[in-house]
Coordinates of C-alpha atoms and ligand atoms in Angstrom, one line a residue:
M1 CA 48.4 32.8 -13.3
C2 CA 49.2 33.6 -16.9
G3 CA 50.6 31.0 -19.3
I4 CA 53.4 31.7 -21.8
I5 CA 54.4 29.7 -24.9
G6 CA 57.0 30.6 -27.5
Y7 CA 58.5 28.9 -30.6
V8 CA 61.3 29.5 -32.9
G9 CA 62.2 26.9 -35.5
N10 CA 61.6 25.2 -38.8
K11 CA 57.8 24.6 -38.5
S12 CA 54.8 26.8 -38.7
A13 CA 54.4 28.3 -35.3
V14 CA 50.7 28.8 -35.0
Q15 CA 49.6 25.3 -34.2
I16 CA 52.4 24.8 -31.7
L17 CA 51.3 28.0 -30.0
L18 CA 47.6 27.0 -29.9
D19 CA 48.3 23.5 -28.7
G20 CA 50.5 24.9 -25.9
L21 CA 47.8 27.4 -24.9
I22 CA 45.3 24.7 -24.5
R23 CA 47.6 22.9 -22.1
L24 CA 48.3 26.2 -20.2
E25 CA 44.7 27.3 -20.0
Y26 CA 44.3 25.7 -16.5
R27 CA 46.9 28.1 -15.2
G28 CA 44.9 31.2 -15.7
Y29 CA 42.3 32.1 -18.3
D30 CA 40.2 35.2 -19.0
S31 CA 41.7 36.0 -22.5
A32 CA 44.4 34.6 -24.8
G33 CA 46.4 35.6 -27.8
I34 CA 49.2 34.7 -30.2
A35 CA 51.6 36.6 -32.4
T36 CA 53.7 35.2 -35.3
L37 CA 56.4 36.9 -37.3
A38 CA 56.8 36.5 -41.1
D39 CA 58.5 38.8 -43.6
S40 CA 59.1 41.4 -40.9
Q41 CA 55.4 41.6 -40.2
F42 CA 53.7 40.6 -37.0
H43 CA 50.4 38.7 -37.2
V44 CA 48.5 39.2 -34.0
L45 CA 45.3 37.5 -32.8
R46 CA 43.7 38.0 -29.4
R47 CA 40.4 36.9 -28.0
V48 CA 38.5 37.2 -24.7
G49 CA 37.4 34.0 -23.0
R50 CA 38.6 30.5 -23.5
V51 CA 41.4 29.4 -25.8
E52 CA 38.8 27.8 -28.0
S53 CA 37.6 31.1 -29.3
L54 CA 41.2 32.0 -30.3
I55 CA 41.5 28.7 -32.1
N56 CA 38.3 29.3 -34.0
A57 CA 39.6 32.8 -35.0
A58 CA 43.0 31.5 -36.0
G59 CA 41.3 29.1 -38.5
E60 CA 40.3 32.1 -40.5
A61 CA 43.4 34.3 -40.1
D62 CA 46.7 34.4 -41.8
M63 CA 49.1 33.5 -39.0
A64 CA 52.3 32.8 -41.1
G65 CA 55.7 32.5 -39.6
H66 CA 58.1 30.0 -38.0
V67 CA 58.5 32.1 -34.8
G68 CA 55.7 33.1 -32.5
I69 CA 54.6 33.7 -28.9
G70 CA 51.3 33.0 -27.1
H71 CA 49.7 33.8 -23.8
T72 CA 46.7 33.0 -21.6
R73 CA 45.9 35.8 -19.2
W74 CA 44.8 35.9 -15.6
A75 CA 44.1 39.6 -15.1
T76 CA 46.1 41.6 -12.6
H77 CA 45.9 45.0 -14.1
G78 CA 43.1 46.1 -16.4
V79 CA 39.8 44.5 -17.2
V80 CA 39.3 41.5 -19.3
S81 CA 39.2 42.8 -22.9
E82 CA 40.9 42.1 -26.2
K83 CA 43.0 45.3 -25.9
N84 CA 44.3 44.1 -22.5
A85 CA 45.0 40.6 -23.8
H86 CA 48.6 39.6 -24.7
P87 CA 50.7 39.7 -26.8
H88 CA 51.2 43.5 -26.6
Q89 CA 52.9 45.4 -29.4
S90 CA 55.2 48.4 -28.9
F91 CA 54.2 51.8 -30.1
H92 CA 55.9 51.6 -33.5
G93 CA 55.1 47.9 -33.8
L94 CA 58.8 46.9 -33.4
F95 CA 58.2 44.4 -30.6
S96 CA 55.6 41.9 -29.5
I97 CA 55.7 40.7 -25.9
T98 CA 53.9 38.3 -23.5
H99 CA 54.3 38.8 -19.8
N100 CA 53.5 36.9 -16.7
G101 CA 53.9 38.9 -13.5
V102 CA 53.4 42.4 -12.1
V103 CA 55.4 45.5 -12.9
E104 CA 55.2 47.4 -9.6
N105 CA 56.7 50.7 -11.0
Y106 CA 54.7 50.7 -14.2
E107 CA 53.2 54.1 -13.6
S108 CA 56.5 55.9 -13.3
I109 CA 57.8 54.1 -16.4
K110 CA 54.6 54.9 -18.3
E111 CA 55.0 58.6 -17.4
F112 CA 58.6 58.5 -18.6
L113 CA 57.5 57.0 -21.9
L114 CA 54.5 59.2 -22.4
A115 CA 56.8 62.2 -22.0
R116 CA 58.9 60.8 -24.9
G117 CA 56.0 60.5 -27.3
F118 CA 54.9 56.9 -26.7
T119 CA 51.2 56.1 -26.5
F120 CA 49.4 53.1 -25.1
E121 CA 46.5 51.0 -26.2
S122 CA 45.8 49.0 -23.1
E123 CA 45.4 49.4 -19.3
T124 CA 48.0 46.8 -18.5
D125 CA 51.3 47.1 -16.8
S126 CA 52.7 44.6 -19.4
E127 CA 52.4 47.0 -22.4
I128 CA 54.9 49.4 -20.9
L129 CA 57.5 46.7 -21.1
A130 CA 57.1 46.6 -24.9
N131 CA 57.5 50.3 -25.2
L132 CA 60.4 50.5 -22.8
I133 CA 62.3 47.9 -24.8
E134 CA 61.5 49.9 -28.0
Y135 CA 62.8 53.0 -26.3
H136 CA 66.2 51.3 -25.5
F137 CA 66.3 49.7 -28.9
N138 CA 66.1 53.1 -30.6
K139 CA 68.9 54.3 -28.4
E140 CA 71.1 51.3 -28.8
T141 CA 74.1 52.0 -31.0
D142 CA 75.8 48.6 -30.7
S143 CA 74.3 46.6 -33.6
E144 CA 75.6 43.3 -32.3
N145 CA 72.8 41.6 -30.3
R146 CA 70.9 44.9 -30.3
F147 CA 67.7 43.1 -29.5
L148 CA 69.1 41.3 -26.4
K149 CA 70.9 44.4 -25.2
S150 CA 67.7 46.5 -25.4
V151 CA 65.8 44.1 -23.3
Q152 CA 68.6 43.8 -20.7
K153 CA 68.7 47.6 -20.4
A154 CA 64.9 47.9 -20.2
L155 CA 64.6 45.3 -17.5
F156 CA 67.1 47.2 -15.3
H157 CA 64.4 49.8 -14.8
V158 CA 61.7 47.3 -13.9
R159 CA 60.7 46.6 -10.3
G160 CA 58.3 43.6 -9.8
T161 CA 58.1 40.2 -11.4
Y162 CA 58.1 38.9 -14.9
G163 CA 58.2 35.9 -17.1
L164 CA 58.7 37.3 -20.6
A165 CA 58.8 36.1 -24.2
I166 CA 59.6 38.8 -26.7
L167 CA 59.9 39.1 -30.5
C168 CA 61.5 41.8 -32.6
R169 CA 60.1 42.6 -36.0
D170 CA 63.6 43.4 -37.4
C171 CA 65.2 40.2 -35.9
A172 CA 63.5 37.3 -37.6
D173 CA 64.1 33.8 -36.2
E174 CA 65.1 35.2 -32.8
M175 CA 63.3 35.3 -29.5
V176 CA 64.4 36.9 -26.2
V177 CA 63.0 35.5 -22.9
A178 CA 63.6 36.6 -19.3
R179 CA 62.5 35.6 -15.9
K180 CA 62.2 37.1 -12.4
S181 CA 60.0 35.3 -9.9
S182 CA 57.6 34.0 -12.6
P183 CA 58.5 30.5 -13.9
L184 CA 59.9 30.2 -17.4
L185 CA 61.7 27.3 -19.1
I186 CA 63.4 26.5 -22.4
G187 CA 62.6 23.4 -24.4
V188 CA 65.6 22.3 -26.4
G189 CA 64.6 20.7 -29.8
E190 CA 66.4 19.7 -33.0
G191 CA 66.5 22.9 -35.1
E192 CA 63.9 24.4 -32.9
M193 CA 63.5 26.0 -29.5
F194 CA 60.5 26.4 -27.2
V195 CA 59.8 28.6 -24.2
A196 CA 57.0 28.0 -21.7
S197 CA 55.8 28.9 -18.3
D198 CA 54.9 25.3 -17.6
V199 CA 56.5 22.2 -19.0
S200 CA 53.1 20.7 -20.0
A201 CA 52.9 23.2 -22.9
I202 CA 55.9 21.7 -24.7
A203 CA 56.3 18.2 -23.3
R204 CA 55.0 16.7 -26.5
Y205 CA 57.9 18.2 -28.5
T206 CA 61.0 17.7 -26.2
H207 CA 62.0 16.3 -22.9
D208 CA 65.2 18.4 -22.7
I209 CA 64.3 21.2 -20.4
V210 CA 66.4 24.2 -19.1
Y211 CA 64.8 26.1 -16.3
L212 CA 65.6 29.8 -16.2
N213 CA 66.5 31.3 -12.8
D214 CA 65.6 34.7 -11.5
G215 CA 67.6 37.5 -13.2
E216 CA 68.4 35.4 -16.2
I217 CA 67.7 36.3 -19.8
A218 CA 68.1 34.1 -22.9
R219 CA 68.4 34.5 -26.6
L220 CA 66.8 31.7 -28.6
T221 CA 67.4 30.9 -32.3
P222 CA 66.3 27.7 -34.1
A223 CA 69.8 26.2 -33.8
D224 CA 70.9 27.4 -30.3
F225 CA 70.3 29.4 -27.2
S226 CA 72.4 31.3 -24.7
I227 CA 71.6 32.5 -21.2
T228 CA 73.1 35.5 -19.4
T229 CA 72.4 37.7 -16.5
L230 CA 71.0 41.2 -17.1
R231 CA 74.6 42.4 -16.9
N232 CA 75.5 40.0 -19.8
E233 CA 77.4 37.7 -17.5
S234 CA 77.2 34.1 -18.8
V235 CA 75.5 31.5 -16.6
D236 CA 75.9 27.7 -16.3
V237 CA 73.2 25.9 -18.2
V238 CA 71.6 23.0 -16.3
K239 CA 69.6 20.6 -18.4
C240 CA 66.8 18.6 -16.9
E241 CA 65.2 15.5 -18.4
L242 CA 61.4 15.6 -18.1
D243 CA 60.2 12.7 -15.9
W244 CA 56.8 12.0 -17.5
Q245 CA 55.1 11.6 -20.9
I246 CA 52.7 14.1 -22.4
E247 CA 50.0 11.3 -22.4
D248 CA 50.1 11.5 -18.6
A249 CA 48.7 15.0 -19.0
D250 CA 45.7 14.0 -21.1
R251 CA 42.2 13.3 -19.8
S252 CA 42.3 9.7 -20.8
G253 CA 38.6 9.4 -21.2
Y254 CA 37.6 11.0 -17.9
E255 CA 35.0 13.8 -18.1
H256 CA 37.3 16.1 -16.1
Y257 CA 41.0 16.2 -15.2
M258 CA 40.0 16.4 -11.6
L259 CA 38.1 13.1 -11.8
K260 CA 41.0 11.5 -13.6
E261 CA 43.4 12.7 -10.9
I262 CA 41.2 11.5 -8.1
F263 CA 41.3 8.1 -9.6
E264 CA 45.0 8.3 -10.2
Q265 CA 45.7 8.4 -6.5
P266 CA 46.5 4.8 -5.9
R267 CA 49.2 5.0 -8.6
A268 CA 50.3 8.4 -7.3
L269 CA 50.7 7.0 -3.8
E270 CA 52.7 4.1 -5.2
N271 CA 55.0 6.6 -7.0
A272 CA 55.4 8.7 -3.8
M273 CA 56.6 5.6 -2.0
R274 CA 58.5 3.9 -4.7
G275 CA 62.1 3.0 -3.6
R276 CA 61.6 4.8 -0.2
F277 CA 61.6 1.9 2.3
S278 CA 64.5 0.4 4.1
D279 CA 65.7 -3.1 3.3
D280 CA 64.3 -4.4 6.6
L281 CA 61.0 -2.6 5.9
S282 CA 61.0 -0.9 9.3
T283 CA 61.3 2.7 8.1
A284 CA 61.3 5.1 5.2
R285 CA 64.3 6.6 3.4
F286 CA 64.8 9.7 1.3
G287 CA 67.6 10.5 -1.1
G288 CA 67.2 14.3 -1.3
L289 CA 67.2 15.6 2.3
R290 CA 70.9 16.3 2.1
M291 CA 71.0 16.1 5.9
T292 CA 72.8 13.5 8.0
I293 CA 71.0 11.5 10.6
R294 CA 73.0 13.3 13.3
E295 CA 71.8 16.7 11.9
L296 CA 68.2 15.5 11.8
R297 CA 68.5 14.4 15.4
Q298 CA 69.6 17.9 16.4
V299 CA 66.4 19.4 15.0
D300 CA 64.4 20.8 17.9
R301 CA 61.5 22.1 15.9
I302 CA 60.0 21.9 12.4
L303 CA 58.2 24.8 10.8
F304 CA 56.0 24.1 7.7
C305 CA 55.0 26.9 5.3
A306 CA 52.7 26.7 2.3
C307 CA 49.5 28.0 0.7
G308 CA 46.0 26.6 0.1
T309 CA 45.7 22.8 0.0
A310 CA 49.4 22.5 0.5
W311 CA 49.0 24.4 3.8
I312 CA 46.4 21.9 4.8
A313 CA 48.9 19.1 4.1
C314 CA 51.3 20.9 6.5
L315 CA 48.6 20.7 9.2
V316 CA 48.4 16.9 8.7
A317 CA 52.2 16.7 8.8
E318 CA 52.1 18.5 12.1
Y319 CA 49.8 15.9 13.7
L320 CA 51.8 13.0 12.2
I321 CA 55.4 14.2 13.1
E322 CA 54.4 15.3 16.6
K323 CA 52.7 12.0 17.2
Y324 CA 55.2 9.6 15.7
A325 CA 58.5 11.5 15.9
R326 CA 57.8 13.6 19.0
I327 CA 59.2 16.7 17.3
P328 CA 57.4 20.0 17.9
V329 CA 55.9 21.3 14.7
E330 CA 54.5 24.7 13.7
V331 CA 52.5 25.5 10.6
E332 CA 52.4 29.0 9.1
Y333 CA 50.7 30.4 6.0
A334 CA 53.6 31.2 3.7
S335 CA 52.1 34.6 3.0
E336 CA 52.0 35.4 6.7
F337 CA 55.4 33.9 7.6
R338 CA 57.3 36.0 5.1
Y339 CA 56.4 39.2 7.0
K340 CA 55.7 37.9 10.5
N341 CA 59.4 37.7 11.6
S342 CA 58.5 34.7 13.9
P343 CA 61.1 34.1 16.6
L344 CA 62.4 30.6 15.9
D345 CA 64.8 28.3 17.7
K346 CA 68.1 28.2 16.0
N347 CA 67.7 24.4 15.5
T348 CA 64.5 24.8 13.5
L349 CA 64.1 23.0 10.2
V350 CA 61.9 24.8 7.7
F351 CA 59.8 22.8 5.3
V352 CA 57.8 24.2 2.4
I353 CA 55.2 22.2 0.5
S354 CA 54.2 23.2 -3.0
Q355 CA 52.8 21.1 -5.8
S356 CA 53.8 23.5 -8.5
G357 CA 57.0 24.6 -6.9
E358 CA 56.3 28.1 -8.2
T359 CA 53.8 29.6 -5.7
L360 CA 55.2 33.1 -5.1
D361 CA 54.2 33.4 -1.4
T362 CA 55.7 30.0 -0.6
M363 CA 58.9 30.9 -2.5
A364 CA 59.1 34.1 -0.6
A365 CA 58.7 32.3 2.7
L366 CA 61.5 29.9 1.7
Q367 CA 63.7 32.8 0.8
E368 CA 62.9 34.5 4.2
A369 CA 63.9 31.4 6.1
K370 CA 67.1 31.0 4.1
R371 CA 67.9 34.7 4.7
K372 CA 67.7 34.0 8.4
G373 CA 70.1 31.0 8.1
F374 CA 67.6 28.2 8.6
R375 CA 68.0 25.0 6.7
T376 CA 65.1 24.6 4.2
L377 CA 63.6 21.5 2.7
A378 CA 60.8 21.3 0.1
I379 CA 58.1 18.7 -0.7
T380 CA 57.1 19.5 -4.3
N381 CA 55.8 17.8 -7.4
V382 CA 57.8 19.5 -10.2
V383 CA 61.3 18.5 -10.8
G384 CA 63.5 21.5 -11.4
S385 CA 60.9 24.0 -10.2
T386 CA 62.0 27.2 -8.5
I387 CA 61.2 26.0 -5.0
A388 CA 62.9 22.6 -5.7
R389 CA 66.0 24.4 -6.9
E390 CA 66.1 27.1 -4.2
S391 CA 65.7 24.8 -1.2
D392 CA 68.6 23.1 0.5
G393 CA 67.1 19.7 -0.2
G394 CA 63.7 18.0 -0.3
I395 CA 61.4 15.2 -1.4
Y396 CA 59.7 15.0 -4.8
Q397 CA 56.1 13.7 -4.7
H398 CA 56.3 12.0 -8.2
S399 CA 52.5 12.6 -8.6
G400 CA 52.8 13.3 -12.3
P401 CA 51.2 16.4 -13.9
E402 CA 48.2 17.7 -11.9
I403 CA 46.1 19.7 -14.4
G404 CA 42.9 20.2 -12.5
V405 CA 43.0 23.5 -10.6
A406 CA 41.7 21.8 -7.5
S407 CA 44.5 19.7 -6.0
T408 CA 43.7 16.1 -5.3
K409 CA 46.4 13.5 -6.0
A410 CA 49.1 16.0 -5.2
F411 CA 47.5 16.6 -1.8
T412 CA 47.3 12.9 -0.8
A413 CA 50.8 12.4 -2.1
Q414 CA 52.0 15.2 0.1
I415 CA 50.4 13.7 3.2
C416 CA 51.8 10.3 2.2
V417 CA 55.3 11.9 2.1
A418 CA 54.6 13.5 5.4
A419 CA 53.6 10.1 6.9
M420 CA 56.8 8.6 5.6
L421 CA 58.8 11.5 7.0
A422 CA 57.1 11.1 10.4
L423 CA 58.1 7.4 10.2
Y424 CA 61.6 8.1 9.2
L425 CA 62.1 10.8 11.9
G426 CA 60.4 8.6 14.5
R427 CA 62.7 5.6 13.7
I428 CA 65.9 7.7 14.1
R429 CA 64.5 8.7 17.5
D430 CA 62.1 6.7 19.7
M431 CA 59.9 4.6 17.5
S432 CA 60.3 0.8 17.9
F433 CA 61.2 -1.6 15.1
E434 CA 57.9 -3.3 15.5
E435 CA 56.0 0.0 15.2
G436 CA 58.0 0.8 12.2
V437 CA 57.2 -2.5 10.5
L438 CA 53.5 -2.1 11.1
F439 CA 53.7 1.5 9.7
V440 CA 55.5 0.3 6.5
Q441 CA 53.0 -2.5 6.0
A442 CA 50.1 0.0 6.3
L443 CA 51.8 2.2 3.7
H444 CA 52.3 -0.8 1.3
D445 CA 48.6 -1.6 1.6
L446 CA 47.5 2.0 1.2
P447 CA 46.9 2.2 -2.6
N448 CA 44.7 -0.9 -2.3
V449 CA 42.7 0.7 0.5
V450 CA 42.2 3.9 -1.5
E451 CA 41.0 1.8 -4.5
R452 CA 38.3 0.3 -2.2
V453 CA 37.1 3.8 -1.2
L454 CA 37.1 5.0 -4.9
A455 CA 34.9 2.0 -5.7
Q456 CA 32.2 3.8 -3.6
K457 CA 32.0 6.6 -6.2
D458 CA 28.4 5.9 -7.2
S459 CA 27.0 6.0 -3.7
I460 CA 29.0 9.1 -3.0
E461 CA 27.6 10.6 -6.2
K462 CA 24.0 9.9 -4.9
I463 CA 24.8 11.5 -1.6
A464 CA 26.2 14.6 -3.4
E465 CA 23.1 14.9 -5.4
K466 CA 21.0 15.1 -2.2
Y467 CA 23.1 18.1 -0.9
A468 CA 24.0 19.9 -4.2
H469 CA 21.2 22.5 -3.7
H470 CA 22.4 23.8 -0.4
N471 CA 24.2 27.1 0.0
D472 CA 26.1 26.3 3.2
M473 CA 27.9 23.3 4.7
L474 CA 30.1 22.6 7.7
F475 CA 32.9 20.1 7.7
L476 CA 33.9 18.8 11.1
G477 CA 36.7 16.5 12.4
R478 CA 38.9 16.0 15.4
Q479 CA 42.7 15.6 15.6
E480 CA 44.2 14.7 12.2
M481 CA 40.7 14.8 10.7
F482 CA 40.4 18.5 11.4
P483 CA 42.7 19.3 8.4
I484 CA 40.7 17.0 6.2
A485 CA 37.6 18.9 7.3
L486 CA 39.4 22.0 6.1
E487 CA 40.3 20.3 2.8
G488 CA 36.7 19.1 2.3
A489 CA 35.5 22.7 2.8
L490 CA 38.1 24.1 0.5
K491 CA 37.4 21.6 -2.3
L492 CA 33.7 22.3 -2.1
K493 CA 34.2 26.1 -2.1
E494 CA 36.6 26.2 -5.0
I495 CA 34.8 23.9 -7.5
S496 CA 31.1 24.1 -6.5
Y497 CA 31.2 27.7 -5.1
M498 CA 29.0 26.5 -2.2
H499 CA 30.0 28.3 1.0
S500 CA 31.6 25.8 3.3
E501 CA 33.8 25.9 6.4
G502 CA 35.9 23.4 8.2
Y503 CA 36.2 23.3 12.0
P504 CA 37.6 21.1 14.8
A505 CA 34.4 19.2 15.7
A506 CA 34.4 20.2 19.3
E507 CA 35.0 23.8 18.3
M508 CA 31.6 23.9 16.6
K509 CA 29.9 24.5 20.0
H510 CA 31.9 27.8 20.3
G511 CA 30.0 29.7 17.6
P512 CA 29.5 27.9 14.3
I513 CA 26.6 25.9 15.8
A514 CA 24.6 29.0 15.4
L515 CA 24.7 28.2 11.6
V516 CA 23.5 24.7 12.1
S517 CA 19.9 24.1 10.9
E518 CA 18.1 22.1 8.2
K519 CA 19.6 24.6 5.8
C520 CA 23.2 23.9 6.9
P521 CA 24.1 20.2 6.7
C522 CA 27.3 18.9 8.5
F523 CA 29.9 16.6 7.0
F524 CA 31.7 14.7 9.8
L525 CA 35.1 13.0 9.4
A526 CA 34.9 10.5 12.2
P527 CA 37.0 7.3 11.5
Q528 CA 38.9 7.3 14.8
R529 CA 37.6 4.7 17.1
S530 CA 39.3 6.2 20.2
I531 CA 37.2 9.4 20.1
L532 CA 34.1 8.0 18.4
Q533 CA 31.9 8.8 21.4
K534 CA 33.0 12.4 21.3
N535 CA 32.1 12.6 17.6
I536 CA 28.8 10.9 18.1
A537 CA 28.0 13.5 20.8
N538 CA 28.7 16.3 18.3
I539 CA 26.6 14.6 15.7
Q540 CA 23.7 14.4 18.1
E541 CA 24.1 18.1 18.9
V542 CA 23.7 19.1 15.3
R543 CA 21.0 16.6 14.5
S544 CA 19.0 17.9 17.5
R545 CA 19.0 21.2 15.5
R546 CA 17.5 19.4 12.5
A547 CA 20.7 19.5 10.5
K548 CA 21.3 16.7 8.1
V549 CA 24.6 14.8 8.8
I550 CA 26.9 13.0 6.4
A551 CA 29.7 11.0 8.1
V552 CA 32.9 9.2 7.1
A553 CA 33.4 6.4 9.6
T554 CA 35.4 3.2 9.8
V555 CA 33.5 0.3 8.5
G556 CA 31.8 -1.7 11.3
S557 CA 32.2 1.0 13.8
E558 CA 29.4 2.0 16.1
L559 CA 28.7 5.1 14.0
G560 CA 26.0 3.6 11.8
E561 CA 23.0 4.8 9.9
K562 CA 21.0 5.4 13.2
F563 CA 23.2 8.3 14.0
V564 CA 23.5 9.9 10.6
D565 CA 21.5 10.6 7.4
D566 CA 24.3 9.4 5.0
L567 CA 27.2 7.2 5.9
I568 CA 30.4 6.7 3.9
P569 CA 32.3 3.7 5.4
I570 CA 36.1 3.5 4.9
P571 CA 38.3 0.5 5.6
E572 CA 40.2 0.1 8.9
V573 CA 43.7 1.5 8.4
H574 CA 46.7 2.6 10.4
P575 CA 45.8 5.8 12.2
A576 CA 48.6 7.7 10.5
L577 CA 47.0 7.0 7.1
Q578 CA 43.4 7.8 8.0
P579 CA 43.8 11.4 6.7
I580 CA 44.6 10.0 3.3
V581 CA 41.8 7.5 3.1
A582 CA 39.3 10.0 4.6
T583 CA 40.2 12.5 1.9
I584 CA 38.9 10.4 -1.0
P585 CA 35.2 10.8 0.0
V586 CA 35.4 14.6 0.4
Q587 CA 37.1 14.9 -3.0
L588 CA 34.4 12.8 -4.7
F589 CA 31.7 14.6 -2.8
A590 CA 32.9 18.0 -3.8
Y591 CA 33.4 16.8 -7.4
Y592 CA 29.9 15.5 -7.8
V593 CA 28.3 18.5 -6.0
A594 CA 30.1 20.7 -8.5
K595 CA 29.0 18.6 -11.4
F596 CA 25.4 18.7 -10.3
R597 CA 25.7 22.4 -10.0
G598 CA 27.0 22.7 -13.5
C599 CA 30.3 24.3 -12.5
D600 CA 33.5 24.4 -14.6
I601 CA 35.3 21.8 -12.5
D602 CA 38.8 21.9 -14.1
K603 CA 38.8 25.7 -14.5
P604 CA 36.9 27.2 -11.5
R605 CA 36.1 30.9 -11.7
N606 CA 38.8 33.3 -10.4
L607 CA 41.2 30.5 -9.6
A608 CA 44.5 29.5 -11.1
K609 CA 46.6 26.4 -10.7
S610 CA 49.8 28.1 -9.7
V611 CA 49.6 31.5 -8.0
T612 CA 52.7 33.3 -9.0
V613 CA 51.6 36.8 -7.9
E614 CA 51.2 38.1 -4.4
Ligands
AGP701 C1 44.2 23.6 -4.2 O1 43.0 23.0 -4.5 C2 44.2 25.0 -4.7 N1 44.1 25.1 -6.1 C3 45.3 25.9 -4.1 O2 44.9 26.2 -2.8 C4 46.7 25.4 -4.1 O3 46.8 24.3 -3.2 C5 47.7 26.5 -3.6 O4 47.6 27.6 -4.5 C6 49.1 26.1 -3.5 O5 49.6 25.7 -4.7 P1 51.1 24.9 -4.7 O6 50.9 23.6 -4.0 O7 51.4 24.7 -6.2 O8 52.1 25.8 -4.0

């Protein structure tokens, strides 16, 4: 999705804007632009492509001014072009605006404005906002806060979603920002204020953050800020303290953020578990569920909703909670649940999982569940994110910033949290003390086990090189390995662009085996000893059709080189934690295949880190 950065203060704005855009580029990137204001004059620069081309152009341009806005665009309306890049200026050049979101009624507003003499430069829905604000500004008779009032009145007519940062040529040292469904936050500095769509853009300048809520609008000056509703009603300001350093968001010498984040997983797992075990080490504990044990025992069913990799984490949670807590679990795509009107037991607990805490479909599913009176909990990675604030309670992953578009450490942290949740719910129901103690010991050892799998990166790189030329691949696994097969296929698709699909291994016989040939290798996730013979049978079925087979298996198991072409052994580990450990090889495999194929691993084509549109 689009990235927004804004600054008003005592420093030159241009470098702050460009630095912020570099950090936002992973959110969505087909063009970028900045606008600064000095001496009642806008200085605007926009470029197609990466932020780097904008930086190069800025080096030769006069971008004076201590107030400015910047934007990276992920196109929703209008082709990728300089004219469609943000910031957009209003017809008479009075306003400059950056927008993240979709204006659903932009055509009717455009007709209204065209009929009143406004013209348009771009094909975007965002440009109409600049002209609509100018229209209201020209009509506004109350000179006090004329800028803010014009924006409030304009936004009353807008249907859709927006994160906005707006400058007015006649109001130096002032910025107006507004939010509806697209994330926006204020960074509070000393004699300077920042606005951004993602905290990573401003974390180097301040850790004092104020997240805007839907329907809120703020006026920023170097010294202060105020937040109101569109009706000018004041709202309570809730300040958050950022819980990580900007250095955490750097690449730290790794070639790609994705590789760094794959190798951060032992630490991320430790952070997900930190302080979350009982004193007797027989169960987990969470501070943010805001539900009593009695309420949790009354839960008859749990529904998980999410998108993408987070949805796959829900599938793992289903296996684990049903197996260890004996609670029925359903999993729905958030985008489906919000319209499906599923009949749910009244004692259903609804969980959403979202790394960013801003995915629009997941947010909408959460709101739909709340609308129907269900208690909602969230597993998310961003403190103060919309989903974290809108849910009734939840569990933070504490994974640190995940910059690579393809989710890695956030995913394994999510399934680690799911495993701890299954343990916790099991121990308040039927799980024994002894079983709980063994579970906790396995969780304690988990970071070390993951380190041992990461140490195989060179051999996995060699395997990836052998298969990087293929155009198709199947990932196959049984039980809690089926979601990991899906995750392996998703990772490979999204960063190497190789067509790949994940299936339950036995399901392959019911159709997908028609694809199996020497041109379609199969990647088996087969660490479970209890069903090893079943997996071996499936492996033999595909090998008899001359397909190459890669397999992840428990070290020392019967599944050795004689059954497969390439073996990736993983250490023996508690069955509940096998999904986490088996994920590491598929992440590394996808990473190295993408690398051999010369793909842009951190910014895969067409993808964005946080999907805040429908
Ligand atoms: C993961 O590799 C993908 N980039 C994507 O599927 C992601 O998991 C999905 O968009 C959900 O994002 P969220 O966890 O921030 O809600």
